[in-house]
mmCIF file of C-alpha atoms and ligand atoms in Angstrom:
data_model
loop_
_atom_site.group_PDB
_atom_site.id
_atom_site.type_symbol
_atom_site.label_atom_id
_atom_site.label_comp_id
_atom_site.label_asym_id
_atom_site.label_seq_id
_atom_site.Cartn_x
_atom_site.Cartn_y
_atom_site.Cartn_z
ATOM 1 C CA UNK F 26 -8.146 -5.501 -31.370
ATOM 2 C CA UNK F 27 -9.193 -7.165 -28.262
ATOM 3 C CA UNK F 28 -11.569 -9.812 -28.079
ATOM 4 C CA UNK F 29 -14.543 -10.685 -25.981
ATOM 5 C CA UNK F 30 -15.740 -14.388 -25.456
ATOM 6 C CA UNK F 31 -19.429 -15.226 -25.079
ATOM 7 C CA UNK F 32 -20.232 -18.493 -22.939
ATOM 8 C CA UNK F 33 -23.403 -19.682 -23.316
ATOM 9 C CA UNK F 34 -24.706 -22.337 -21.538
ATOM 10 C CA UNK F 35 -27.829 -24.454 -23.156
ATOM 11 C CA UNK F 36 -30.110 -26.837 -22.286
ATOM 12 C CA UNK F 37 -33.011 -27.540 -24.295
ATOM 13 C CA UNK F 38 -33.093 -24.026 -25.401
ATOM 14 C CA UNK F 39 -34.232 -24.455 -28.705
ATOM 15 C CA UNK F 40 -36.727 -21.660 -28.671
ATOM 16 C CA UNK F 41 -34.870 -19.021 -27.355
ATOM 17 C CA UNK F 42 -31.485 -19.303 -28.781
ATOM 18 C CA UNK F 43 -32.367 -17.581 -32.085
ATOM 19 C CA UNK F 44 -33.866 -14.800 -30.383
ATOM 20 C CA UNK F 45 -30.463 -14.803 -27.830
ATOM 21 C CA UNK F 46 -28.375 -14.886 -31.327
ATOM 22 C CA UNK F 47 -30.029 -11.887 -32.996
ATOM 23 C CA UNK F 48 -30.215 -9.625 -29.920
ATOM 24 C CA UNK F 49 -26.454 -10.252 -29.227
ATOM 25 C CA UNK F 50 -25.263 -10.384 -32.682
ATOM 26 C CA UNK F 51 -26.961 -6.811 -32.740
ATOM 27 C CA UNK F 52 -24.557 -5.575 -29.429
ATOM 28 C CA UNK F 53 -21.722 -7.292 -30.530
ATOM 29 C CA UNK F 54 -21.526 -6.305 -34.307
ATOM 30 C CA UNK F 55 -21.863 -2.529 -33.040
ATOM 31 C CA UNK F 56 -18.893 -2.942 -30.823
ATOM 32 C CA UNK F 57 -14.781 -2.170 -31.485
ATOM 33 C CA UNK F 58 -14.012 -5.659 -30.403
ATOM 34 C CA UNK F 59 -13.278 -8.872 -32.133
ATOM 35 C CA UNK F 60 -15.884 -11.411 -31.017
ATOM 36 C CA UNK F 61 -16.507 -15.090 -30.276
ATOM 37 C CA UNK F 62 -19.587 -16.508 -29.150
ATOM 38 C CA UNK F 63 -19.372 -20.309 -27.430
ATOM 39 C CA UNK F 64 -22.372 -21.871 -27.011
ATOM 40 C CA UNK F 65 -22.024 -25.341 -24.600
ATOM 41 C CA UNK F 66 -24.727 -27.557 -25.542
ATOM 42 C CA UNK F 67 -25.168 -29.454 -21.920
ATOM 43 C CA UNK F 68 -26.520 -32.584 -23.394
ATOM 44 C CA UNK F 69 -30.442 -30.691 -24.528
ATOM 45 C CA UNK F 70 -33.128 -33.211 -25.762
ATOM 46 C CA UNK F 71 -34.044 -31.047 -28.171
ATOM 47 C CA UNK F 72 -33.262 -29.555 -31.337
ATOM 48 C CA UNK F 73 -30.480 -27.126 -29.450
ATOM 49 C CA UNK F 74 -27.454 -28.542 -31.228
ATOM 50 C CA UNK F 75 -28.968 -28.145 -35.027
ATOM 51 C CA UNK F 76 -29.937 -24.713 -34.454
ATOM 52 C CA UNK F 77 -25.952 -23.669 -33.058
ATOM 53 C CA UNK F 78 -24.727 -25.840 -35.592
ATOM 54 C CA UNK F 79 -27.110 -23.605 -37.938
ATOM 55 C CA UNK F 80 -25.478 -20.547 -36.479
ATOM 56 C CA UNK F 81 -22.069 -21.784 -36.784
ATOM 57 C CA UNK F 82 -22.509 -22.216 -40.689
ATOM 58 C CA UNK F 83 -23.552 -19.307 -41.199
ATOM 59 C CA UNK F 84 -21.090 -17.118 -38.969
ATOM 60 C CA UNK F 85 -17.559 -17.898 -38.015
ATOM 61 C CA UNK F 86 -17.950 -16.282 -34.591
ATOM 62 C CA UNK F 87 -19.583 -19.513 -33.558
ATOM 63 C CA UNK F 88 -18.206 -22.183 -31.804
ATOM 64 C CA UNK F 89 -19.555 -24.888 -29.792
ATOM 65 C CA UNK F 90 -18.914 -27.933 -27.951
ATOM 66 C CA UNK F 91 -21.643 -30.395 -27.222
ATOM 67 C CA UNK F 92 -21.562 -32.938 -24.192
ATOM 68 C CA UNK F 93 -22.086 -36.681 -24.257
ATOM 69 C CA UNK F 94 -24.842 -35.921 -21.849
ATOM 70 C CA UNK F 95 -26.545 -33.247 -19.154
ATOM 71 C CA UNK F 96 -23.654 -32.467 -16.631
ATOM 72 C CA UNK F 97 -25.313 -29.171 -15.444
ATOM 73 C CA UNK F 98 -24.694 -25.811 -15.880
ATOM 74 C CA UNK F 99 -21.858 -25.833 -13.511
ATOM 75 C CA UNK F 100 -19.876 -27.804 -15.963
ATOM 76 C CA UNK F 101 -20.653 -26.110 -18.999
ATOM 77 C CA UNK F 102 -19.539 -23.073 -17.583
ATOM 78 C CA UNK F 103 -16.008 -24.770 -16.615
ATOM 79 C CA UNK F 104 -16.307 -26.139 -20.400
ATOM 80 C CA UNK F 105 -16.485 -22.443 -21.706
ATOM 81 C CA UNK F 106 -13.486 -20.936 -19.443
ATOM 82 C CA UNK F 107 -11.592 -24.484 -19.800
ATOM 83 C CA UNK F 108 -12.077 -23.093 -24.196
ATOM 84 C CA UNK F 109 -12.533 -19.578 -24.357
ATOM 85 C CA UNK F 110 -9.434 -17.653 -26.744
ATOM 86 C CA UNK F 111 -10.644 -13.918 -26.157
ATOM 87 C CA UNK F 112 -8.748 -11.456 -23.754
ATOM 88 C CA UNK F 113 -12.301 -11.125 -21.497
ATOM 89 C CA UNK F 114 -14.826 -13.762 -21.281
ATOM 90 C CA UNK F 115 -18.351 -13.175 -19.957
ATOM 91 C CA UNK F 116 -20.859 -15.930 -18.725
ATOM 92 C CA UNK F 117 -24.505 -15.519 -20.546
ATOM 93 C CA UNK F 118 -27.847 -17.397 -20.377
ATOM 94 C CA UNK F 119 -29.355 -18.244 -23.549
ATOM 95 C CA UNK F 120 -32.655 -16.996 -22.145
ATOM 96 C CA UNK F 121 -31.967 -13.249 -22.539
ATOM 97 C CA UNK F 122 -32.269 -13.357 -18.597
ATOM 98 C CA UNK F 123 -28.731 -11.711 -18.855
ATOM 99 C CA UNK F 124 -29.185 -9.077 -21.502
ATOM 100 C CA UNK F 125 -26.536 -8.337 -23.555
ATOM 101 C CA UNK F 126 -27.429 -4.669 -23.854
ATOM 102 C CA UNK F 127 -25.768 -3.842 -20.874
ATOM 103 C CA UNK F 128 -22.383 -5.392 -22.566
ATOM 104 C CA UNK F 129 -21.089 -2.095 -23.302
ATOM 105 C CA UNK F 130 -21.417 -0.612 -20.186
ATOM 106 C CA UNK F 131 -19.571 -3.434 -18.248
ATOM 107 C CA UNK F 132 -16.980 -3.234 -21.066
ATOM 108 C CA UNK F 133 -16.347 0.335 -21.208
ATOM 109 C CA UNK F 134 -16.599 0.286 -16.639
ATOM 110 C CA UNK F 135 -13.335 -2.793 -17.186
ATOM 111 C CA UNK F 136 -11.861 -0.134 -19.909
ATOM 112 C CA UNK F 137 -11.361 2.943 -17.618
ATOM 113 C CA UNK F 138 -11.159 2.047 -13.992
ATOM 114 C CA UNK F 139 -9.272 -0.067 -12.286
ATOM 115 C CA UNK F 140 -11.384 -3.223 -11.745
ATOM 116 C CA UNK F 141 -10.677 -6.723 -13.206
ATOM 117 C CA UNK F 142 -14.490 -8.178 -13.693
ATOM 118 C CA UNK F 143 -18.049 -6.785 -13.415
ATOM 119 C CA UNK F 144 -20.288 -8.960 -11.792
ATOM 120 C CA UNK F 145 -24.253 -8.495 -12.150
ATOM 121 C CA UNK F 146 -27.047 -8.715 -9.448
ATOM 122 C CA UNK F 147 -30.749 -8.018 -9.572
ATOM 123 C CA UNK F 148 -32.279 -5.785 -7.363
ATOM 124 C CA UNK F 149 -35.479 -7.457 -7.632
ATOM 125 C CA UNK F 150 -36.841 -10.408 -7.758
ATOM 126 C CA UNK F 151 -40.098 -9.489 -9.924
ATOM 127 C CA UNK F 152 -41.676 -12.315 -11.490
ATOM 128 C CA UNK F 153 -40.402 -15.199 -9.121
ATOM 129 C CA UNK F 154 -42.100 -16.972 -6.680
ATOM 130 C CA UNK F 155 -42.449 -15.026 -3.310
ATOM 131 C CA UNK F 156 -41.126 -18.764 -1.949
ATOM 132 C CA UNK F 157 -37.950 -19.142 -3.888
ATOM 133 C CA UNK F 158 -37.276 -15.300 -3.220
ATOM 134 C CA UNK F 159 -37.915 -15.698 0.652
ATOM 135 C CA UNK F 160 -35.697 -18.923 0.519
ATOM 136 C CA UNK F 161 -32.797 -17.491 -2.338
ATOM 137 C CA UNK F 162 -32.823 -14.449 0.702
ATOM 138 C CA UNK F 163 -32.028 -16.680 3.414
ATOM 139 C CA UNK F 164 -29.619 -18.821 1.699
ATOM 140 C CA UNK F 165 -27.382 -15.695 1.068
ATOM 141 C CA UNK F 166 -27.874 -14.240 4.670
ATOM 142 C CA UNK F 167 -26.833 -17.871 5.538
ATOM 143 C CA UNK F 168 -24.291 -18.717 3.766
ATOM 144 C CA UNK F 169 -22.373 -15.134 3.852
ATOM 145 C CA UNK F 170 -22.351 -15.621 8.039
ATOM 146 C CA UNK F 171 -20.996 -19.003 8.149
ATOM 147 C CA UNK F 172 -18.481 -18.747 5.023
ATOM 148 C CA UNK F 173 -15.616 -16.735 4.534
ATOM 149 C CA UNK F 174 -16.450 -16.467 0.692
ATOM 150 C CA UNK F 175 -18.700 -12.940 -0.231
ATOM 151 C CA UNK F 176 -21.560 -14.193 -1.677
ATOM 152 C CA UNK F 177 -23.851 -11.202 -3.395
ATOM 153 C CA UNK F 178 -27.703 -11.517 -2.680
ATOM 154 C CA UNK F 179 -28.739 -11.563 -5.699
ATOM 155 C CA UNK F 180 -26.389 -12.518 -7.976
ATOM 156 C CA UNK F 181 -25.842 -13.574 -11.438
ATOM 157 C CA UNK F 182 -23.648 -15.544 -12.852
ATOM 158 C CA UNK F 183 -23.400 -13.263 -15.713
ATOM 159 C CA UNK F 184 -19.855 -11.070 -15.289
ATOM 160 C CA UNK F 185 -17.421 -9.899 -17.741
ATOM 161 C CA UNK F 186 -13.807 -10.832 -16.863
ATOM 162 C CA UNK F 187 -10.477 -10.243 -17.833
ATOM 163 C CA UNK F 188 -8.171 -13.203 -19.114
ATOM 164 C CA UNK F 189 -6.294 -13.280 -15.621
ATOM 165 C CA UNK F 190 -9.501 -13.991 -13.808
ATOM 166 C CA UNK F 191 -10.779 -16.978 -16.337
ATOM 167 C CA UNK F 192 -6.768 -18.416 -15.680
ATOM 168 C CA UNK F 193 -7.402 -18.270 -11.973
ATOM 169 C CA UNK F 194 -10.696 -20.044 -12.728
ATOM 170 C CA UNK F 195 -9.899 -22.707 -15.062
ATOM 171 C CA UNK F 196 -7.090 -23.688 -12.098
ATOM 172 C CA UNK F 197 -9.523 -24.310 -9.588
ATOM 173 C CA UNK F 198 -10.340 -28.055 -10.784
ATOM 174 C CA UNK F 199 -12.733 -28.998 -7.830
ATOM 175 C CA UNK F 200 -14.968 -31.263 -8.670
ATOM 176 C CA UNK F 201 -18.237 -29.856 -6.588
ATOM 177 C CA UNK F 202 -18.746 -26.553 -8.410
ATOM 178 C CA UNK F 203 -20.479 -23.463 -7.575
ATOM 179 C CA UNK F 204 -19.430 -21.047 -9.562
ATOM 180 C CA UNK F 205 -20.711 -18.125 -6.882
ATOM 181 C CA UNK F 206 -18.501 -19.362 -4.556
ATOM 182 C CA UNK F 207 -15.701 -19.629 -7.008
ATOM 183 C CA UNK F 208 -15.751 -15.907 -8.012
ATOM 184 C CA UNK F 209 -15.907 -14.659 -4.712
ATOM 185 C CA UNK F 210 -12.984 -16.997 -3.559
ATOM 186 C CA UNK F 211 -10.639 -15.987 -6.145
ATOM 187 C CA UNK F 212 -10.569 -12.230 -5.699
ATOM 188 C CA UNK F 213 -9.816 -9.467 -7.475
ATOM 189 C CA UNK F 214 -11.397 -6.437 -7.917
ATOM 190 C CA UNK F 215 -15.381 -6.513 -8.726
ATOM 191 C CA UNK F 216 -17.639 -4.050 -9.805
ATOM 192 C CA UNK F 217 -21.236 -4.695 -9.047
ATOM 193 C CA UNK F 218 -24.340 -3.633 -11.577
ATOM 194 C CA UNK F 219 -27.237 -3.554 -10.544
ATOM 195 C CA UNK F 220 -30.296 -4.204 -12.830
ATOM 196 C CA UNK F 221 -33.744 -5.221 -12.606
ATOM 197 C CA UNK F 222 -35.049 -9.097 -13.117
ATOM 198 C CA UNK F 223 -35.463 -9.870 -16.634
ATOM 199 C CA UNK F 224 -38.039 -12.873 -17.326
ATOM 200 C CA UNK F 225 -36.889 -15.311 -19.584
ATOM 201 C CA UNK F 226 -37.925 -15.087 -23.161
ATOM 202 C CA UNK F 227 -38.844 -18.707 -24.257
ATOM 203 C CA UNK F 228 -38.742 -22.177 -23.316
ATOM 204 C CA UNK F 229 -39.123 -22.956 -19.243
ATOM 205 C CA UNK F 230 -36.443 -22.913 -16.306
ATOM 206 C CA UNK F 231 -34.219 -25.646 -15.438
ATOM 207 C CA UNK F 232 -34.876 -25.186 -11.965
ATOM 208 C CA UNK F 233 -37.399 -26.352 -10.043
ATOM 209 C CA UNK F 234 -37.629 -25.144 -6.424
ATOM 210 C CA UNK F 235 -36.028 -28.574 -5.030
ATOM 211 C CA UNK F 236 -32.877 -28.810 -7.480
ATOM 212 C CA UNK F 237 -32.565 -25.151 -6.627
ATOM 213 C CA UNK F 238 -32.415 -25.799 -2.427
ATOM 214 C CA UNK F 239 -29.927 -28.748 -3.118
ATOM 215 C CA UNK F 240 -27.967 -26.342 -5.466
ATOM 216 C CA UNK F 241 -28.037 -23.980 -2.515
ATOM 217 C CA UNK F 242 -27.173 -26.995 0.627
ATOM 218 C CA UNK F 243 -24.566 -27.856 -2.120
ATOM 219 C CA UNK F 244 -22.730 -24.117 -1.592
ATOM 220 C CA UNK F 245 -23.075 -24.235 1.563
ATOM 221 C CA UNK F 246 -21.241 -27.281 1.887
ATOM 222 C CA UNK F 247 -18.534 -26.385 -0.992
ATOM 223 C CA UNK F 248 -17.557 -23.011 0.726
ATOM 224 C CA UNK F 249 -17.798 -23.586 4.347
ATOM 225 C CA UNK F 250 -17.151 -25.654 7.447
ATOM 226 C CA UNK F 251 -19.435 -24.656 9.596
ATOM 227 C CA UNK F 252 -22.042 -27.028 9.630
ATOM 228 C CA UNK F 253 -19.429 -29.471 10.673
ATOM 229 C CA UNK F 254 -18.911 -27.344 13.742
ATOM 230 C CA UNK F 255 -22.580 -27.822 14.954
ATOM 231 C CA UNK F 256 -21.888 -31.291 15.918
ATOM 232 C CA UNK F 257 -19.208 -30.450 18.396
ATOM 233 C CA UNK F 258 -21.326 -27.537 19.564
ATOM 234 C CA UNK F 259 -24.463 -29.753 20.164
ATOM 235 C CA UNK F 260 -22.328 -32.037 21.973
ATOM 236 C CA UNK F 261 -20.814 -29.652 24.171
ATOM 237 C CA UNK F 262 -24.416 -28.060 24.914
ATOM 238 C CA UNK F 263 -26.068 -31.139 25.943
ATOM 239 C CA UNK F 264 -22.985 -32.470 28.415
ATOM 240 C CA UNK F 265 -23.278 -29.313 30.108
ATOM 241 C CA UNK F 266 -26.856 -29.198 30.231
ATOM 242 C CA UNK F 267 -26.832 -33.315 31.693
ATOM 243 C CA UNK F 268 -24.357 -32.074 34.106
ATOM 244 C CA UNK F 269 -26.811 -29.851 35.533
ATOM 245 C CA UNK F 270 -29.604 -31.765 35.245
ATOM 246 C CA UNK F 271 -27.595 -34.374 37.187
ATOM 247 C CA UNK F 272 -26.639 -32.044 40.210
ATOM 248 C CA UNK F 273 -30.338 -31.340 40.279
ATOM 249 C CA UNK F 274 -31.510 -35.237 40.688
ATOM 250 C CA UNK F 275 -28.504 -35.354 43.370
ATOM 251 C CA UNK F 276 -29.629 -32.351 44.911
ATOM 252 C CA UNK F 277 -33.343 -33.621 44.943
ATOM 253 C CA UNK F 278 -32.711 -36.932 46.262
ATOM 254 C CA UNK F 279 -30.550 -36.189 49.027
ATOM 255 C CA UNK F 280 -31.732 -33.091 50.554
ATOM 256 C CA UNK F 281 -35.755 -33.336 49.707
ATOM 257 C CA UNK F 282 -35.419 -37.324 49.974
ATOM 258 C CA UNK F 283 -37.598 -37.168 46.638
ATOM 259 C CA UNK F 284 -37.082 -40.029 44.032
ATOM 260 C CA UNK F 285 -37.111 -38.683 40.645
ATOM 261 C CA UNK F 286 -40.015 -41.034 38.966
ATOM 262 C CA UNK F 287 -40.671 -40.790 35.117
ATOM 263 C CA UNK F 288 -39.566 -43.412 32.007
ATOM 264 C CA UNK F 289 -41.441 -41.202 29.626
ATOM 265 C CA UNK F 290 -39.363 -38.277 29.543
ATOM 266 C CA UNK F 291 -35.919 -40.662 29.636
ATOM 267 C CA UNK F 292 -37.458 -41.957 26.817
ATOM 268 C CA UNK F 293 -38.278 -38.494 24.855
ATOM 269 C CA UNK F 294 -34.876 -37.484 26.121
ATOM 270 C CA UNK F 295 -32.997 -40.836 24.165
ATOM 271 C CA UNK F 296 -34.916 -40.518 21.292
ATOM 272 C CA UNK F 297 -33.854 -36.662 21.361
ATOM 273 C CA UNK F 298 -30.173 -37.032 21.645
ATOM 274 C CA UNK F 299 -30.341 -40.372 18.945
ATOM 275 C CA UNK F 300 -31.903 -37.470 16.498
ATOM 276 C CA UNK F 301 -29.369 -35.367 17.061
ATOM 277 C CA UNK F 302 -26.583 -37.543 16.627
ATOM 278 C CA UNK F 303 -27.738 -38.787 13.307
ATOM 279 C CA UNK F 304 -28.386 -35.366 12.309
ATOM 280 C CA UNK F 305 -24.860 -34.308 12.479
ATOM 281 C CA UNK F 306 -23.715 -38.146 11.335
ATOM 282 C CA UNK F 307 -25.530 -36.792 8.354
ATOM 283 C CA UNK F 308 -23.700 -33.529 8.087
ATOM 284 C CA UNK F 309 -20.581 -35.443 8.650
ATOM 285 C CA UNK F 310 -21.953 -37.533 5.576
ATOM 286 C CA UNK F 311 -22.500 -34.799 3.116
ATOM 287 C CA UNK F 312 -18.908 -33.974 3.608
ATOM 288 C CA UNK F 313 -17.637 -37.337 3.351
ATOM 289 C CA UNK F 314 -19.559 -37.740 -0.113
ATOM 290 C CA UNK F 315 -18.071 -34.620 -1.506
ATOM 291 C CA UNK F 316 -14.639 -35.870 -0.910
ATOM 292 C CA UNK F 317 -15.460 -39.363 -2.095
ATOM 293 C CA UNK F 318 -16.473 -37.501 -5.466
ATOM 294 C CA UNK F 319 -13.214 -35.752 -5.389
ATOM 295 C CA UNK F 320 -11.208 -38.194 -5.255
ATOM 296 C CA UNK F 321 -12.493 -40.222 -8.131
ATOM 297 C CA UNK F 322 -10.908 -37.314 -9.837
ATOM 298 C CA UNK F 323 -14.107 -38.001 -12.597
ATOM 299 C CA UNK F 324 -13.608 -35.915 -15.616
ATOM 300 C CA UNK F 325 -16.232 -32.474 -15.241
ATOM 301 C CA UNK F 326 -17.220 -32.916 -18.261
ATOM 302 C CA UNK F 327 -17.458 -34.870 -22.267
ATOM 303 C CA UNK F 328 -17.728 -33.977 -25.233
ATOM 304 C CA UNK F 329 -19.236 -35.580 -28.193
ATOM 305 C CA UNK F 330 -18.833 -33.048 -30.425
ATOM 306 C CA UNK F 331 -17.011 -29.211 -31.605
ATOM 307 C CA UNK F 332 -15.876 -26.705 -33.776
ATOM 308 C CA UNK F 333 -13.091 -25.720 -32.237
ATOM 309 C CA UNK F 334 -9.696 -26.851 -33.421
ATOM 310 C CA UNK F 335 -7.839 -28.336 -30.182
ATOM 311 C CA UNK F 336 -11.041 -28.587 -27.959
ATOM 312 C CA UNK F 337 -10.536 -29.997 -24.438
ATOM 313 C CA UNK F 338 -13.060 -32.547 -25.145
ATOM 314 C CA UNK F 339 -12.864 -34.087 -21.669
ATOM 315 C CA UNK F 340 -11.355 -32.086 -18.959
HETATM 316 N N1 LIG V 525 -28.541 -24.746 -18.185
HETATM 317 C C1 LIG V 525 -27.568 -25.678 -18.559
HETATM 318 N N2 LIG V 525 -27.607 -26.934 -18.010
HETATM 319 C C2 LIG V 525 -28.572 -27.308 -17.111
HETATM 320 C C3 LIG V 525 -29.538 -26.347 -16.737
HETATM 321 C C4 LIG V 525 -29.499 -25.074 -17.289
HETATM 322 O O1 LIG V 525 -26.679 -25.378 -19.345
HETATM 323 O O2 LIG V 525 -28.561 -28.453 -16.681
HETATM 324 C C5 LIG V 525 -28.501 -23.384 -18.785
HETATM 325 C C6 LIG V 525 -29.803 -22.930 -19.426
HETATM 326 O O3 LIG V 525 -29.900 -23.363 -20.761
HETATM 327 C C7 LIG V 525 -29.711 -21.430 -19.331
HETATM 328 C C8 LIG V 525 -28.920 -21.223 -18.034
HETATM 329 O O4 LIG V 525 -28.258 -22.461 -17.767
HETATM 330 O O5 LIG V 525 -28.986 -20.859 -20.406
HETATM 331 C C9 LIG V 525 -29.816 -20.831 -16.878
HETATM 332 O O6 LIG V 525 -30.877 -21.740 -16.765
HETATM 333 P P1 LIG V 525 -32.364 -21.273 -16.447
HETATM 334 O O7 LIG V 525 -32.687 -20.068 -17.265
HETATM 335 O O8 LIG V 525 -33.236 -22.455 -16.623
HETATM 336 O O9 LIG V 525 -32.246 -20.890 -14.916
HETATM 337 P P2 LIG V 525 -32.938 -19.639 -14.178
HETATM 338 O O10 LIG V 525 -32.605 -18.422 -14.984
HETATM 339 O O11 LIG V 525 -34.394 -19.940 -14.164
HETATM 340 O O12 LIG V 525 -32.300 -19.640 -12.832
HETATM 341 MG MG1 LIG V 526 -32.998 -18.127 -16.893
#
């Protein structure tokens, strides 16, 4: 019998992890397939790691590993993949924002044609701010022009994959994560499902609007190079457009015998090309700090704590 591996990512989830349990216990005892569900408690405040432990008591499809502290969702997700034993693993948040009714439909889609992982999206964006929406847009018309990594409006991180794909995933040990990014840069063959937004069923989000856009500058910088391109192209721009402006003062002074007066706009002019150059100093920075992080080569995660026999603890 083949088996299916739950990763569940929590943080401070305390409220609606026993409603997450019983809806997917319901899917999961209905289906042909063996079963085991990993919940990754990311270092939660609050009673998260009783109530899995709870679970795990009580049902040996449970396991867990707990962190030392909160490394992100990012890096519980590695976590699961790094420890998942089934033959198709599938990403889940604990908020029921992923529902696991549509589990047998993605299963049975992987069962008969040829694809290798079913990725999710939402078609809408109910319930959210019209300001993160408007933003989350952008980002993915962004990011999709100046990367070579397909990045799906809209989507989730929740996907069913095969074994091959969680291999291919587990090797990527980059340090900056974005899981997105990740999927789309490894290939093979997705099948997209559309659904509509889900609101979450308890508790609150992890994200607030500002760790979301740094999430977002954060993918942009993992998955492409173009920002460090603007520099040279800013450059280029402005010599060309001094050269002109140079002939111009030449042409003025020696044919119309008219002495070009005016500090104030050498001064705006200064002050606009210093801007500029720190502005791409700082892109140049952002770059340099992700591969100063890199090479520390810092574990992605710890863990204090599991019920898994042979858990990477720290990997
Ligand atoms: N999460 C996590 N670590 C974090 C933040 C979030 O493991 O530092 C988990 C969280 O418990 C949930 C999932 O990631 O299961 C998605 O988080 P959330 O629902 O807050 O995000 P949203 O759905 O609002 O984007
Ligand atoms: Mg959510």
């Amino acid at each position: 019998m083949k088996k299916i591996s739950l990763i569940i990512p929590c943080y401070n989830e305390e409220e609606a992890l026993p409603i997450f349990y019983k809806e997917a216990e319901r899917v999961m005892s209905a289906l042909d397939y063996d079963y085991e569900y990993l919940f990754i408690d990311d270092g939660s405040r609050d009673g998260t790691l009783s109530v899995i432990r709870e679970f795990s008591q009580k049902d040996a499809h449970v396991k867990y590993i707990a962190f030392s502290r909160n490394f992100g969702k990012e890096a519980a997700m590695f976590a699961g993949f790094c420890n998942v034993s089934g033959d198709y693993a599938v990403v889940m948040d604990a908020d029921l924002q992923d529902p696991p009714s549509l589990l047998p439909k993605m299963l049975e889609i992987l069962e008969t044609q040829p694809y290798d992982s079913v990725a999710t999206r939402r078609v809408s964006r109910k319930g959210e701010p019209p300001l993160r929406s408007f933003f989350a847009r952008k980002f993915y018309q962004i990011i999709n022009r100046i990367s070579d990594t397909d990045i799906m409006d809209g989507a989730r991180d929740f996907r069913l994959m095969k074994r091959e794909m969680v291999d291919a995933i587990v090797s990527m040990c980059e340090r900056n994560r974005f899981s997105k990014g990740i999927f789309g840069w490894i290939g093979f063959r997705t099948y997209w499902l559309s659904y509509e937004n889900v609101e979450r069923v308890a508790g609150n989000t992890k994200w607030s609007f500002w760790k979301l856009f740094a999430y977002a500058l954060d993918g942009i910088i993992n998955f492409s190079q173009a920002p460090l391109s603007i520099a040279s192209w800013f450059g280029l721009g402005m010599t060309g457009f001094s050269f002109i402006m140079l002939l111009v003062i030449v042409f003025r002074r020696l044919i119309m015998g008219d002495p070009v007066a005016g500090w104030a706009s050498t001064v705006c002019v200064i002050i606009f090309i210093g801007g500029l150059q720190l502005f791409c100093l700082g892109i140049i920075g952002q770059y340099i700090a992700k591969i100063y992080m890199e090479t520390k080569q810092r574990p992605h995660y710890i863990a204090a704590e599991s019920n898994i026999d042979n858990a990477k603890m720290i990997k």
